[in-house]
Amino acid sequence: NSPDPGFDAIKERYPIGLDDIEAKLRPLWEEVLDIRAPHHDDDFFQCGGNSLTAIHLLVKIQRGVSLVSNVYN
């Protein structure tokens, strides 16, 4: 057990093998949906998302991909 009990709760909720894509998408979900620590199985719309927030999320993802693409080009 870690000294922070909240960390143990997060470890239980998220699988150890959380991949890079999920790790990058989680903060975007948190920002767009104004929620904390979304689970990888959470439904975007049940977490408060709608068509407008989905577009907002897609724009943020696209901007992030463009930044990475520009770095490699």
PDB file of C-alpha atoms in Angstrom:
ATOM      1  CA  ASN A   1       0.000   0.000   0.000  1.00  0.00           C
ATOM      2  CA  SER A   2       1.152   3.505  -0.796  1.00  0.00           C
ATOM      3  CA  PRO A   3       1.260   6.333   1.755  1.00  0.00           C
ATOM      4  CA  ASP A   4      -1.550   8.026  -0.208  1.00  0.00           C
ATOM      5  CA  PRO A   5      -4.806   6.020   0.111  1.00  0.00           C
ATOM      6  CA  GLY A   6      -6.184   7.844  -2.939  1.00  0.00           C
ATOM      7  CA  PHE A   7      -3.400   6.361  -5.047  1.00  0.00           C
ATOM      8  CA  ASP A   8      -4.430   2.853  -4.025  1.00  0.00           C
ATOM      9  CA  ALA A   9      -7.995   3.600  -5.099  1.00  0.00           C
ATOM     10  CA  ILE A  10      -6.763   4.816  -8.494  1.00  0.00           C
ATOM     11  CA  LYS A  11      -4.610   1.700  -8.944  1.00  0.00           C
ATOM     12  CA  GLU A  12      -7.668  -0.460  -8.289  1.00  0.00           C
ATOM     13  CA  ARG A  13      -9.749   1.457 -10.803  1.00  0.00           C
ATOM     14  CA  TYR A  14      -7.185   1.555 -13.626  1.00  0.00           C
ATOM     15  CA  PRO A  15      -5.519  -1.512 -15.038  1.00  0.00           C
ATOM     16  CA  ILE A  16      -1.746  -1.676 -14.680  1.00  0.00           C
ATOM     17  CA  GLY A  17      -1.366  -1.920 -18.473  1.00  0.00           C
ATOM     18  CA  LEU A  18      -3.014   1.408 -19.245  1.00  0.00           C
ATOM     19  CA  ASP A  19      -1.621   2.194 -22.652  1.00  0.00           C
ATOM     20  CA  ASP A  20      -0.243   5.467 -23.951  1.00  0.00           C
ATOM     21  CA  ILE A  21      -3.374   6.414 -25.882  1.00  0.00           C
ATOM     22  CA  GLU A  22      -5.625   6.059 -22.838  1.00  0.00           C
ATOM     23  CA  ALA A  23      -3.122   7.947 -20.727  1.00  0.00           C
ATOM     24  CA  LYS A  24      -3.178  10.832 -23.214  1.00  0.00           C
ATOM     25  CA  LEU A  25      -6.958  10.826 -23.637  1.00  0.00           C
ATOM     26  CA  ARG A  26      -7.785  10.775 -19.923  1.00  0.00           C
ATOM     27  CA  PRO A  27      -6.786  14.418 -19.220  1.00  0.00           C
ATOM     28  CA  LEU A  28      -8.733  15.535 -22.289  1.00  0.00           C
ATOM     29  CA  TRP A  29     -11.853  13.764 -21.032  1.00  0.00           C
ATOM     30  CA  GLU A  30     -11.315  15.313 -17.599  1.00  0.00           C
ATOM     31  CA  GLU A  31     -11.071  18.785 -19.118  1.00  0.00           C
ATOM     32  CA  VAL A  32     -13.919  18.528 -21.627  1.00  0.00           C
ATOM     33  CA  LEU A  33     -16.337  16.735 -19.281  1.00  0.00           C
ATOM     34  CA  ASP A  34     -15.173  18.473 -16.095  1.00  0.00           C
ATOM     35  CA  ILE A  35     -14.817  15.130 -14.329  1.00  0.00           C
ATOM     36  CA  ARG A  36     -12.012  13.535 -12.397  1.00  0.00           C
ATOM     37  CA  ALA A  37     -10.314  10.205 -13.143  1.00  0.00           C
ATOM     38  CA  PRO A  38     -12.563   8.753 -15.859  1.00  0.00           C
ATOM     39  CA  HIS A  39     -12.363   4.988 -16.130  1.00  0.00           C
ATOM     40  CA  HIS A  40     -11.390   3.394 -19.433  1.00  0.00           C
ATOM     41  CA  ASP A  41     -14.820   1.716 -19.606  1.00  0.00           C
ATOM     42  CA  ASP A  42     -16.796   4.920 -18.956  1.00  0.00           C
ATOM     43  CA  ASP A  43     -19.321   5.993 -21.574  1.00  0.00           C
ATOM     44  CA  PHE A  44     -18.589   9.530 -22.807  1.00  0.00           C
ATOM     45  CA  PHE A  45     -22.268  10.473 -22.989  1.00  0.00           C
ATOM     46  CA  GLN A  46     -23.166   8.952 -19.618  1.00  0.00           C
ATOM     47  CA  CYS A  47     -20.346  11.029 -18.108  1.00  0.00           C
ATOM     48  CA  GLY A  48     -22.116  14.197 -19.231  1.00  0.00           C
ATOM     49  CA  GLY A  49     -20.893  14.453 -22.798  1.00  0.00           C
ATOM     50  CA  ASN A  50     -23.068  15.530 -25.695  1.00  0.00           C
ATOM     51  CA  SER A  51     -22.537  16.183 -29.395  1.00  0.00           C
ATOM     52  CA  LEU A  52     -20.910  19.564 -28.751  1.00  0.00           C
ATOM     53  CA  THR A  53     -18.513  18.268 -26.113  1.00  0.00           C
ATOM     54  CA  ALA A  54     -17.674  15.349 -28.430  1.00  0.00           C
ATOM     55  CA  ILE A  55     -16.655  17.836 -31.144  1.00  0.00           C
ATOM     56  CA  HIS A  56     -14.670  19.813 -28.564  1.00  0.00           C
ATOM     57  CA  LEU A  57     -12.869  16.600 -27.574  1.00  0.00           C
ATOM     58  CA  LEU A  58     -12.170  15.676 -31.206  1.00  0.00           C
ATOM     59  CA  VAL A  59     -10.676  19.130 -31.878  1.00  0.00           C
ATOM     60  CA  LYS A  60      -8.386  18.752 -28.845  1.00  0.00           C
ATOM     61  CA  ILE A  61      -7.317  15.290 -30.022  1.00  0.00           C
ATOM     62  CA  GLN A  62      -6.700  16.558 -33.547  1.00  0.00           C
ATOM     63  CA  ARG A  63      -4.605  19.462 -32.244  1.00  0.00           C
ATOM     64  CA  GLY A  64      -2.549  17.060 -30.158  1.00  0.00           C
ATOM     65  CA  VAL A  65      -1.985  14.749 -33.129  1.00  0.00           C
ATOM     66  CA  SER A  66      -1.033  17.735 -35.315  1.00  0.00           C
ATOM     67  CA  LEU A  67       1.530  18.864 -32.758  1.00  0.00           C
ATOM     68  CA  VAL A  68       3.094  15.416 -32.657  1.00  0.00           C
ATOM     69  CA  SER A  69       3.019  15.167 -36.442  1.00  0.00           C
ATOM     70  CA  ASN A  70       4.739  18.547 -36.814  1.00  0.00           C
ATOM     71  CA  VAL A  71       7.507  17.471 -34.458  1.00  0.00           C
ATOM     72  CA  TYR A  72       8.259  14.381 -36.536  1.00  0.00           C
ATOM     73  CA  ASN A  73       8.115  16.161 -39.921  1.00  0.00           C
TER      74      ASN A  73
END
